């Protein structure tokens, strides 16, 4: 049995991708069961598996910088407010000036955290919750599940959701300059999926004529540092590097990484594992050409491959080896023209291809053997005009087109597609005399599958006095039904049920409210507080369409039936303890309920606290971060013969620590540990156990 692998074209945006065959070693076929005739080496027919895959904003030109120090110095709090951000309005503005609050995790914080991927980085971010599954890590934002959170790279939509979750652990952070987070409905700017908010990964640009950086780490996974699953390879391996150049008119950067994690198992009484043995490799390249001050071009290509292996065990005792291979190829090309002061025209095209292969091999039998190959192709094109008028008005207009095609044995006709056209208009208005700024925006999306979805938004910013900024916003959001919900055709005769998609589904809708305040109490203390509420309607849920009968099996389907509300508040405080040493503390209260029953939505903690001590301790010349995230009790619904029973999972805390010390101007030695308290269990919290790692980072 082999997986097939995607060959990445250099210009996916200009040519259709090519596919090539590549063998992946897999276990030899099982010996024939007693009384059975030996089968050919490959005997897998693609039956239905248990799920289906549905589905630039350029930075300012880089300036030459001085030679790097062993550790970059942490910017003071007021400098963080002056960072340039783009996600909240799709135009470059200072973080303190935008009407839509934008949280930023800068490059210094990324490096000090020691996070190996985006999921680890966001673990201690207030208002965010990492949701682990057997396929990876999703982001829950202010109580809203991963399907309501849009992930972008340089403002471009990232595809590759498995079911409803996009695995953020696949992003290595090697090429990321900063992470921008906007909470609340953002469909006015980005269309579907941005109900809960947007996370935008802004890529790095070279700062010097020649620069290079890298990281090599090795470690162990398990309660005592031992690998929890004997799947081969090291417990933890991490090798990554990048190189770049900044010339007069050309910037170029390339990076690559390889990561391996052994799987883990919280319950050794069974053969099933809780965490997959994972190997991930990625590479990307960025090229920017600025022939003159009015014109610039930008292109980016990337490829990621992720292999996972785990063991499953059914209630009847059948044991299967489960393998996944996900491949993601992505390319974008954009051109920006600034013909005169205050006018900017951006044209862009973006294409991506996600391939998901699933192989299940039952031990000592073939009844549960299956193979599935699904491919999701996405194309986007857009044109955006920004026009500044009289220094107090900024008008932005954009038109965007999207085409998506899914090929999978799990959809009704084996292949389905959709087209979507979006038109956006936004007006930023500053009133200097009153220190008030207003933003009015509206968007209309027309989708070939469900019709029309409007998304208005209004936001305001007021600075009543120096150091205090108040913001308020109200907006609509929507999530388009995915291919699984629309076209799924799945039959499980061994259990006796069928699942059918519903092509008449309408999009899920939300109405969101946000209030926030940022206060710089002193040079050493800053405070941020916010309140939020989102009202969701037409939620898509699984329904029982037909009960089992002698002539037909039990049949499930999808429908727009549920309503829910999520609301709460967040508080974060940042203390500058000494020069270069900071303490960030946060608390989030989230109340998410089903409107029909009044019950809390499962899996969500109402109370969550975070803390991070980061910076540089100068007497020892040691740099690092101690990060803590604490979650309260979480309700879960469990099915049993008597119906659905609600249970409660206990509180837990995750503690991560990284320490680094420079031994040469270009070489730093580090040690780190994640989940040091070894939080986790097989039922409610199947996260990676305690793991330790040591290594070196290089910077030139």
XYZ file of C-alpha atoms in Angstrom:
700
model
C 0.000 0.000 0.000
C 1.377 3.427 -0.861
C 0.417 7.017 -0.386
C 0.731 9.361 -3.304
C 2.578 12.616 -2.936
C 2.104 16.069 -4.380
C 4.862 17.574 -6.510
C 4.912 21.289 -5.855
C 5.065 23.602 -8.863
C 7.129 26.735 -8.549
C 4.275 28.893 -9.776
C 1.021 27.290 -8.700
C -0.741 30.579 -9.311
C 0.117 30.424 -13.014
C -0.135 26.722 -13.833
C -2.170 23.745 -12.704
C -0.340 21.576 -10.144
C 1.326 18.367 -11.233
C 0.946 15.105 -9.340
C 3.599 12.408 -9.038
C 3.782 8.987 -7.464
C 5.924 8.511 -4.370
C 6.039 5.345 -2.313
C 5.648 5.523 1.441
C 6.728 2.412 3.355
C 3.772 0.788 5.113
C 3.373 -2.503 6.937
C 3.295 -5.629 4.792
C -0.168 -7.122 4.187
C -1.487 -9.174 7.057
C -1.227 -12.932 6.847
C -4.419 -14.573 5.606
C -7.013 -15.203 8.247
C -7.580 -18.886 8.924
C -9.556 -20.394 6.084
C -8.997 -17.407 3.804
C -7.177 -17.328 0.494
C -4.152 -15.045 0.338
C -5.001 -11.654 -1.167
C -2.892 -9.503 -3.470
C -0.445 -7.103 -1.817
C -2.781 -4.188 -2.496
C -6.419 -4.925 -1.812
C -7.809 -1.553 -0.712
C -10.783 -0.060 -2.476
C -11.591 3.550 -1.571
C -14.753 3.083 0.487
C -16.150 5.773 2.717
C -13.848 6.827 5.509
C -15.039 8.519 8.649
C -14.726 12.143 7.521
C -14.405 14.374 4.456
C -12.196 17.345 3.772
C -14.179 20.420 2.948
C -12.626 22.936 2.219
C -1.006 40.653 1.294
C -0.846 43.040 2.563
C 2.801 43.911 1.983
C 4.913 45.289 4.799
C 6.748 48.590 4.440
C 10.091 48.301 2.643
C 12.731 46.966 4.995
C 15.551 49.240 6.110
C 19.115 48.093 6.615
C 19.757 47.209 10.233
C 22.804 46.962 12.376
C 24.468 43.616 13.030
C 22.297 41.448 15.287
C 22.863 41.252 19.002
C 22.716 37.852 20.746
C 19.222 38.730 21.921
C 16.929 41.378 20.470
C 15.895 43.915 23.054
C 12.229 43.962 24.060
C 10.385 47.055 22.855
C 8.823 49.118 25.616
C 5.043 49.015 25.973
C 4.502 52.318 24.179
C 6.423 51.040 21.137
C 4.070 48.077 20.893
C 1.180 50.478 20.522
C 3.008 52.118 17.606
C 3.498 48.914 15.624
C 2.038 48.861 12.145
C -0.904 46.473 11.768
C -3.118 45.620 8.805
C -5.623 42.951 9.809
C -8.346 45.009 11.482
C -8.960 47.374 8.537
C -6.907 45.873 5.644
C -4.902 49.113 5.561
C -1.614 49.857 7.283
C -2.088 51.838 10.487
C -0.522 52.109 13.911
C -1.971 49.634 16.388
C -2.970 52.495 18.690
C -4.802 54.332 15.874
C -7.060 51.597 14.477
C -10.733 51.566 15.395
C -10.706 47.751 15.600
C -8.543 46.447 18.442
C -5.663 44.332 17.144
C -3.482 42.178 19.393
C 0.098 41.605 18.237
C 2.650 38.927 19.076
C 5.916 40.269 17.683
C 9.042 38.431 16.572
C 10.841 38.997 19.858
C 7.995 37.387 21.794
C 7.845 34.485 19.337
C 11.538 33.727 19.795
C 11.503 34.092 23.567
C 8.502 31.810 23.954
C 10.375 28.928 22.336
C 7.131 27.890 20.641
C 7.734 25.343 17.901
C 4.476 26.071 16.113
C 1.495 28.408 16.148
C -0.543 26.192 18.463
C 2.117 26.359 21.179
C 2.476 30.127 20.748
C -1.249 30.776 21.241
C -1.564 28.571 24.332
C -1.194 31.502 26.730
C -2.987 34.126 24.635
C -6.029 35.526 26.518
C -9.384 34.672 24.966
C -7.961 31.835 22.856
C -8.206 28.123 23.516
C -6.353 25.365 21.652
C -8.642 22.464 20.781
C -6.752 19.193 20.283
C -7.978 16.342 18.113
C -6.469 13.286 16.445
C -5.827 15.420 13.329
C -4.128 18.414 14.957
C -4.788 21.640 16.852
C -7.602 24.101 16.184
C -8.191 27.545 17.696
C -11.321 28.384 19.675
C -11.774 32.145 20.032
C -14.059 33.713 22.668
C -16.014 30.473 22.950
C -16.457 29.956 19.198
C -15.145 26.731 17.683
C -12.347 26.536 15.067
C -14.752 26.625 12.107
C -15.612 30.224 13.078
C -11.977 31.427 13.165
C -10.307 32.476 9.902
C -6.554 31.878 9.502
C -4.615 34.085 7.070
C -1.035 34.349 5.865
C -0.253 37.901 4.721
C -3.973 38.501 4.372
C -4.545 35.414 2.198
C -6.989 32.696 3.237
C -5.419 29.393 4.300
C -7.282 26.288 3.145
C -6.978 22.707 4.319
C -9.643 22.237 6.954
C -10.279 18.633 7.919
C -13.954 18.599 8.721
C -14.228 21.996 10.396
C -10.733 22.360 11.894
C -7.633 23.885 10.349
C -4.540 22.467 12.060
C -2.467 25.430 13.288
C 0.329 23.191 14.569
C 1.526 22.883 10.954
C 2.797 26.509 10.996
C 6.417 26.428 12.182
C 6.788 30.222 12.828
C 10.227 30.231 11.188
C 9.048 32.679 8.521
C 6.648 34.688 10.721
C 7.451 38.276 11.737
C 4.345 38.800 13.848
C 0.920 37.379 14.560
C -2.070 39.754 14.483
C -5.308 38.760 16.213
C -8.641 40.503 15.676
C -11.542 39.279 17.795
C -15.168 39.599 16.788
C -17.021 39.486 13.448
C -14.685 40.341 10.546
C -16.677 39.077 7.568
C -16.943 42.678 6.344
C -13.286 42.415 5.307
C -12.677 38.722 4.718
C -16.006 37.049 4.006
C -16.898 33.576 5.241
C -15.562 31.919 8.418
C -14.603 35.183 10.190
C -17.442 35.046 12.747
C -15.253 34.647 15.819
C -12.302 36.586 14.494
C -9.158 36.489 12.376
C -5.590 35.355 13.022
C -3.161 36.767 10.452
C 0.417 35.515 10.151
C 2.608 38.264 8.703
C 5.782 36.903 7.121
C 9.305 38.162 7.681
C 11.235 40.383 5.301
C 15.036 40.466 5.295
C 16.594 43.452 7.024
C 20.260 43.117 5.981
C 22.205 42.496 2.808
C 22.830 38.958 3.968
C 21.223 37.218 6.931
C 20.732 33.679 8.118
C 19.181 32.003 11.121
C 18.504 28.486 12.301
C 17.514 26.234 15.144
C 18.344 22.636 16.049
C 16.635 20.884 18.946
C 16.198 17.385 20.304
C 14.133 16.053 23.165
C 11.883 13.402 24.655
C 8.124 13.077 25.131
C 6.359 11.363 28.014
C 5.689 11.612 31.736
C 9.325 10.778 32.469
C 10.723 12.018 29.181
C 10.396 8.612 27.503
C 8.610 8.163 24.181
C 5.022 7.068 24.821
C 4.571 5.238 21.517
C 7.253 3.112 19.900
C 6.783 4.385 16.362
C 10.398 4.919 15.438
C 12.437 8.109 15.333
C 13.422 10.392 18.168
C 11.011 11.657 20.789
C 11.262 15.243 19.566
C 13.305 16.543 16.675
C 13.352 20.100 15.348
C 15.635 21.382 12.590
C 14.893 24.651 10.806
C 16.745 27.406 9.022
C 16.328 30.451 6.843
C 18.391 32.759 4.672
C 17.599 36.165 3.225
C 18.988 39.181 1.447
C 17.966 42.836 1.278
C 19.234 44.676 -1.800
C 18.376 48.037 -3.297
C 15.276 46.920 -5.178
C 15.006 43.211 -4.327
C 14.259 41.367 -1.087
C 14.393 37.584 -0.951
C 14.019 35.044 1.823
C 13.767 31.260 1.929
C 13.231 28.893 4.847
C 12.728 25.223 5.553
C 12.048 23.085 8.611
C 11.728 19.464 9.686
C 9.935 18.406 12.866
C 9.170 15.062 14.445
C 7.101 14.200 17.517
C 6.608 10.724 18.898
C 3.010 9.859 19.667
C 1.728 9.413 23.199
C -0.752 7.353 25.153
C -2.450 8.336 28.403
C -4.063 4.915 28.854
C -1.672 1.977 28.561
C -4.497 -0.470 29.347
C -5.554 -0.342 25.692
C -3.634 -0.557 22.429
C -5.165 2.700 21.171
C -3.043 5.838 21.318
C -4.129 9.392 22.197
C -1.546 11.327 20.206
C -0.230 10.622 16.735
C 3.390 10.050 15.819
C 3.951 13.070 13.577
C 6.570 14.082 11.021
C 6.256 17.470 9.340
C 8.425 19.158 6.715
C 7.865 22.547 5.111
C 9.615 25.060 2.874
C 8.721 28.516 1.629
C 10.177 31.396 -0.324
C 9.398 35.110 -0.522
C 10.502 37.535 -3.261
C 9.797 41.272 -3.388
C 10.792 43.586 -6.222
C 10.430 47.369 -5.925
C 11.605 48.918 -9.212
C 10.636 52.419 -8.070
C 8.849 54.198 -5.243
C 5.461 53.860 -6.938
C 5.446 50.202 -7.900
C 6.197 46.942 -6.092
C 5.694 43.237 -6.760
C 5.552 40.418 -4.261
C 5.427 36.640 -4.638
C 5.414 33.779 -2.150
C 5.431 29.987 -2.546
C 5.149 27.367 0.197
C 4.829 23.620 0.633
C 4.035 21.553 3.737
C 3.822 17.797 4.226
C 2.564 16.182 7.410
C 2.556 12.430 8.127
C 0.745 10.967 11.130
C 0.532 7.469 12.559
C -1.676 6.214 15.390
C -3.412 3.090 16.653
C -7.184 2.758 17.136
C -9.204 0.137 18.955
C -12.944 -0.367 18.480
C -15.330 -1.271 21.338
C -15.453 -4.773 19.855
C -11.684 -5.168 20.198
C -10.618 -4.684 16.566
C -7.243 -2.921 16.309
C -6.320 -0.752 13.317
C -3.224 1.173 12.291
C -4.230 4.628 11.095
C -2.077 6.787 8.832
C -2.652 10.246 7.402
C -0.688 12.254 4.907
C -1.598 15.925 4.399
C 0.081 18.061 1.754
C -0.437 21.757 1.244
C 0.963 23.811 -1.655
C 0.375 27.534 -1.749
C 1.453 30.438 -3.964
C 0.525 34.096 -4.277
C 1.455 36.998 -6.522
C 0.578 40.649 -5.971
C 1.359 44.079 -7.370
C 0.912 47.416 -5.609
C 0.755 50.727 -7.479
C 0.901 54.109 -5.711
C 0.516 56.625 -8.555
C 0.264 59.601 -6.207
C 0.346 60.500 -2.550
C -2.649 58.999 -0.756
C -3.623 56.537 -3.500
C -2.849 52.824 -3.478
C -4.034 50.052 -5.789
C -3.389 46.405 -4.897
C -3.993 43.501 -7.288
C -3.451 39.926 -6.141
C -3.948 36.295 -7.134
C -3.623 33.374 -4.759
C -3.893 29.627 -5.277
C -3.598 26.654 -2.937
C -4.009 22.904 -3.089
C -4.622 20.660 -0.083
C -4.415 16.894 -0.379
C -5.538 14.596 2.432
C -4.857 10.844 2.289
C -6.164 8.363 4.834
C -5.088 4.737 5.206
C -6.569 2.325 7.742
C -5.116 -1.173 8.122
C -6.858 -3.633 10.425
C -4.581 -6.054 12.206
C -5.228 -9.750 11.494
C -8.241 -8.937 9.319
C -9.415 -6.802 6.413
C -12.972 -5.852 7.267
C -12.035 -2.328 8.389
C -9.317 -1.682 5.799
C -9.916 1.480 3.831
C -8.184 4.197 1.849
C -9.330 7.696 0.939
C -7.808 10.468 -1.164
C -9.388 13.943 -1.044
C -8.143 17.120 -2.736
C -9.290 20.671 -2.102
C -8.229 23.369 -4.587
C -8.781 27.072 -3.858
C -8.240 30.091 -6.108
C -8.671 33.727 -5.086
C -8.283 36.988 -6.993
C -8.774 40.501 -5.684
C -8.438 44.185 -6.424
C -8.343 46.821 -3.650
C -8.228 50.607 -3.983
C -7.327 52.828 -1.002
C -7.828 56.572 -1.376
C -6.968 59.111 1.321
C -8.875 62.400 1.230
C -7.922 65.578 3.105
C -5.892 63.582 5.665
C -9.019 62.677 7.648
C -10.803 60.306 5.276
C -9.593 56.944 4.005
C -11.891 55.133 1.604
C -11.221 51.507 0.670
C -13.049 49.526 -1.990
C -12.381 45.940 -2.989
C -13.764 43.239 -5.245
C -12.784 39.599 -4.758
C -13.505 36.310 -6.451
C -13.163 32.797 -5.032
C -13.324 29.369 -6.668
C -13.097 26.135 -4.682
C -13.200 22.558 -5.916
C -13.263 19.388 -3.795
C -12.573 15.905 -5.141
C -13.436 13.143 -2.671
C -15.134 9.729 -2.666
C -17.238 10.985 0.220
C -19.193 13.649 -1.666
C -22.221 12.718 -3.696
C -20.821 12.964 -7.234
C -17.164 12.521 -6.285
C -16.444 16.175 -7.081
C -18.122 19.444 -6.112
C -17.234 23.116 -6.583
C -18.385 26.572 -5.567
C -17.873 30.154 -6.723
C -18.140 33.311 -4.658
C -17.959 37.020 -5.493
C -17.464 39.615 -2.775
C -17.640 43.420 -2.914
C -16.431 45.548 0.010
C -16.564 49.282 0.803
C -15.072 50.891 3.920
C -14.707 54.477 5.149
C -12.326 55.533 7.939
C -13.088 59.012 9.255
C -10.911 60.825 11.784
C -12.164 63.866 13.702
C -8.984 65.370 15.189
C -10.795 68.062 17.199
C -12.696 65.435 19.192
C -9.989 62.721 19.079
C -12.656 60.454 17.626
C -12.305 57.989 14.731
C -15.131 56.154 13.002
C -15.138 53.245 10.566
C -18.122 52.284 8.450
C -17.957 49.180 6.296
C -20.200 46.913 4.273
C -19.650 43.795 2.220
C -21.860 41.661 0.013
C -20.957 38.069 -0.868
C -22.777 36.132 -3.587
C -22.183 32.372 -3.407
C -23.156 29.829 -6.045
C -24.371 27.443 -3.338
C -26.428 29.557 -0.930
C -26.994 32.975 -2.505
C -26.365 36.329 -0.829
C -24.745 37.165 2.537
C -24.430 40.842 3.658
C -21.836 41.815 6.296
C -22.005 45.400 7.653
C -19.799 46.765 10.457
C -19.380 50.017 12.355
C -16.522 50.732 14.763
C -15.392 53.734 16.793
C -12.247 54.807 18.631
C -12.080 57.654 21.159
C -9.068 58.947 23.071
C -10.562 61.106 25.860
C -7.102 61.793 27.272
C -3.510 60.791 26.667
C -2.884 57.160 27.493
C -6.544 56.076 27.417
C -8.209 54.630 24.307
C -11.812 53.434 24.167
C -13.215 51.339 21.313
C -16.632 50.002 20.374
C -17.860 47.931 17.452
C -20.847 46.115 16.026
C -20.831 43.813 13.020
C -22.299 40.838 11.240
C -20.527 37.658 10.255
C -21.296 34.476 8.372
C -19.935 30.990 7.779
C -20.729 29.245 4.515
C -21.734 25.569 4.838
C -18.798 23.362 3.893
C -18.776 20.573 1.315
C -19.293 17.879 3.948
C -22.440 19.544 5.255
C -23.742 20.116 1.728
C -22.879 16.930 -0.146
C -21.720 14.170 2.218
C -22.783 10.655 1.260
C -21.586 8.158 3.873
C -22.858 4.706 4.731
C -21.657 2.527 7.612
C -23.451 -0.801 7.136
C -21.489 -2.542 9.911
C -23.047 -0.193 12.461
C -26.232 0.444 10.521
C -26.476 4.144 9.773
C -26.235 6.613 6.876
C -25.235 10.302 6.835
C -26.539 12.594 4.088
C -25.541 16.146 3.238
C -28.100 18.895 2.713
C -27.581 21.047 -0.407
C -30.269 23.475 0.793
C -28.351 24.683 3.843
C -28.041 28.426 4.339
C -25.010 30.129 5.938
C -24.657 30.442 9.690
C -25.022 34.052 10.851
C -23.789 36.119 13.793
C -24.309 39.558 15.293
C -21.361 40.704 17.372
C -20.728 43.520 19.861
C -17.366 44.599 21.283
C -16.293 47.198 23.855
C -12.655 47.659 24.879
C -10.326 50.028 26.720
C -6.541 50.370 26.596
C -4.939 52.337 29.427
C -1.281 53.160 29.866
C -1.296 53.673 33.604
C 2.419 54.513 33.722
C 5.604 53.913 31.795
C 5.752 50.481 33.433
C 2.099 49.373 33.452
C -0.468 48.974 30.666
C -3.975 47.596 31.049
C -6.424 46.275 28.437
C -10.029 45.284 29.155
C -12.840 44.194 26.851
C -16.428 42.960 26.793
C -17.937 40.933 23.955
C -21.173 39.290 22.904
C -22.015 37.251 19.804
C -25.475 36.011 18.888
C -25.429 33.102 16.431
C -28.358 31.842 14.395
C -29.027 29.186 11.755
C -26.305 27.010 13.270
C -25.768 23.806 11.333
C -26.389 20.694 13.423
C -26.656 16.960 12.881
C -30.272 15.769 12.806
C -31.982 12.381 12.757
C -33.810 12.281 9.434
C -35.239 8.756 9.523
C -35.357 6.073 12.171
C -34.161 2.591 11.345
C -36.680 0.210 9.795
C -36.551 -3.243 8.216
C -36.181 -1.564 4.827
C -33.798 1.305 5.627
C -30.999 2.125 8.098
C -30.914 4.949 10.631
C -30.301 8.147 8.629
C -28.669 11.359 9.833
C -28.412 14.706 8.055
C -27.717 18.401 8.544
C -30.034 21.337 9.154
C -30.039 25.028 10.191
C -31.800 24.607 13.518
C -29.761 25.837 16.481
C -29.092 29.213 18.041
C -26.362 30.079 20.543
C -24.916 33.039 22.419
C -21.390 33.587 23.630
C -20.413 36.531 25.824
C -17.841 37.506 28.384
C -14.917 39.734 29.191
C -11.144 39.806 29.159
C -8.561 41.638 31.251
C -4.819 41.782 30.603
C -2.125 43.688 32.470
C 1.478 44.147 31.403
C 4.158 45.100 33.941
C 7.677 46.131 33.080
C 9.505 44.777 36.106
C 13.003 45.873 35.176
C 14.772 46.864 32.019
C 13.998 44.127 29.503
C 11.891 41.985 31.902
C 8.077 41.846 31.615
C 5.162 40.162 33.300
C 1.907 39.701 31.379
C -1.170 38.467 33.236
C -4.604 37.836 31.788
C -8.047 36.583 32.754
C -10.951 35.658 30.482
C -14.550 34.872 31.390
C -16.533 33.158 28.624
C -20.169 32.155 28.853
C -21.292 30.192 25.769
C -24.784 28.678 25.800
C -27.292 26.881 23.640
C -30.258 29.257 23.401
C -32.795 26.414 23.295
C -31.645 24.573 26.415
C -29.775 27.308 28.278
C -26.927 24.859 28.869
C -23.280 25.744 28.563
C -21.762 24.579 25.300
C -19.548 21.527 25.910
C -15.781 21.640 26.162
C -15.518 25.308 27.155
C -14.196 26.601 30.459
C -15.925 29.715 31.784
C -12.762 30.830 33.560
C -9.274 30.955 32.087
C -6.144 32.660 33.379
C -2.793 33.200 31.695
C 0.564 34.590 32.774
C 3.916 35.058 31.106
C 7.223 36.196 32.553
C 9.550 37.000 29.685
C 12.637 38.980 28.872
C 16.301 39.062 29.655
C 17.913 38.729 33.088
C 21.022 40.813 32.544
C 23.164 39.728 35.546
C 23.201 36.179 34.177
C 22.791 37.153 30.513
C 19.895 34.682 30.260
C 16.877 35.187 28.042
C 13.613 33.284 28.062
C 9.982 32.951 29.036
C 7.865 31.198 31.662
C 4.302 30.745 30.389
C 1.293 29.505 32.347
C -2.297 28.829 31.275
C -4.959 27.718 33.783
C -8.466 26.583 32.801
C -11.453 25.961 35.031
C -13.916 23.090 34.888
C -15.388 22.156 31.496
C -18.725 20.417 30.799
C -18.938 17.489 28.379
C -21.858 15.485 27.000
C -21.482 11.715 26.906
C -23.785 9.204 25.248
C -24.841 6.097 27.172
C -27.709 3.580 26.913
C -29.934 5.881 28.975
C -29.321 8.915 26.748
C -26.917 11.833 27.031
C -25.249 12.440 30.389
C -23.391 15.655 31.238
C -20.073 15.284 33.028
C -17.506 17.810 34.220
C -13.760 17.745 33.577
C -11.510 19.083 36.348
C -9.409 22.256 36.077
C -5.902 21.989 34.709
C -2.763 24.091 34.201
C -0.158 24.037 31.451
C 3.307 25.409 32.254
C 6.000 25.978 29.620
C 9.541 27.236 30.222
C 12.354 28.238 27.886
C 15.792 29.562 28.862
C 18.548 30.586 26.478
C 22.093 31.856 26.939
C 24.393 33.258 24.242
C 27.790 31.613 24.065
C 28.901 33.436 20.921
C 27.521 36.544 19.205
C 25.819 34.274 16.685
C 25.114 31.168 18.813
C 22.659 30.636 21.678
C 22.154 27.476 23.701
C 18.644 26.820 25.017
C 16.706 24.356 27.145
C 12.940 24.170 27.301
C 10.101 22.137 28.694
C 6.429 22.088 27.741
C 3.544 20.948 29.928
C 5.896 20.671 32.888
C 3.042 19.735 35.266
C 2.154 16.840 32.953
C -1.492 17.851 32.566
C -3.657 15.574 30.439
C -5.766 12.446 30.353
C -7.175 10.003 27.828
C -10.783 11.215 27.954
C -11.071 14.980 28.448
C -7.577 16.339 27.799
C -5.594 14.194 25.321
C -2.752 16.700 24.981
C 0.945 15.962 24.671
C 2.524 14.921 28.013
C 5.524 16.612 29.574
C 8.316 17.009 27.049
C 11.844 18.341 27.367
C 14.115 19.720 24.669
C 17.573 21.241 24.325
C 19.318 22.778 21.356
C 20.955 25.776 19.759
C 19.817 28.763 17.731
C 22.003 30.552 15.205
C 21.720 34.065 13.856
C 23.900 35.907 11.367
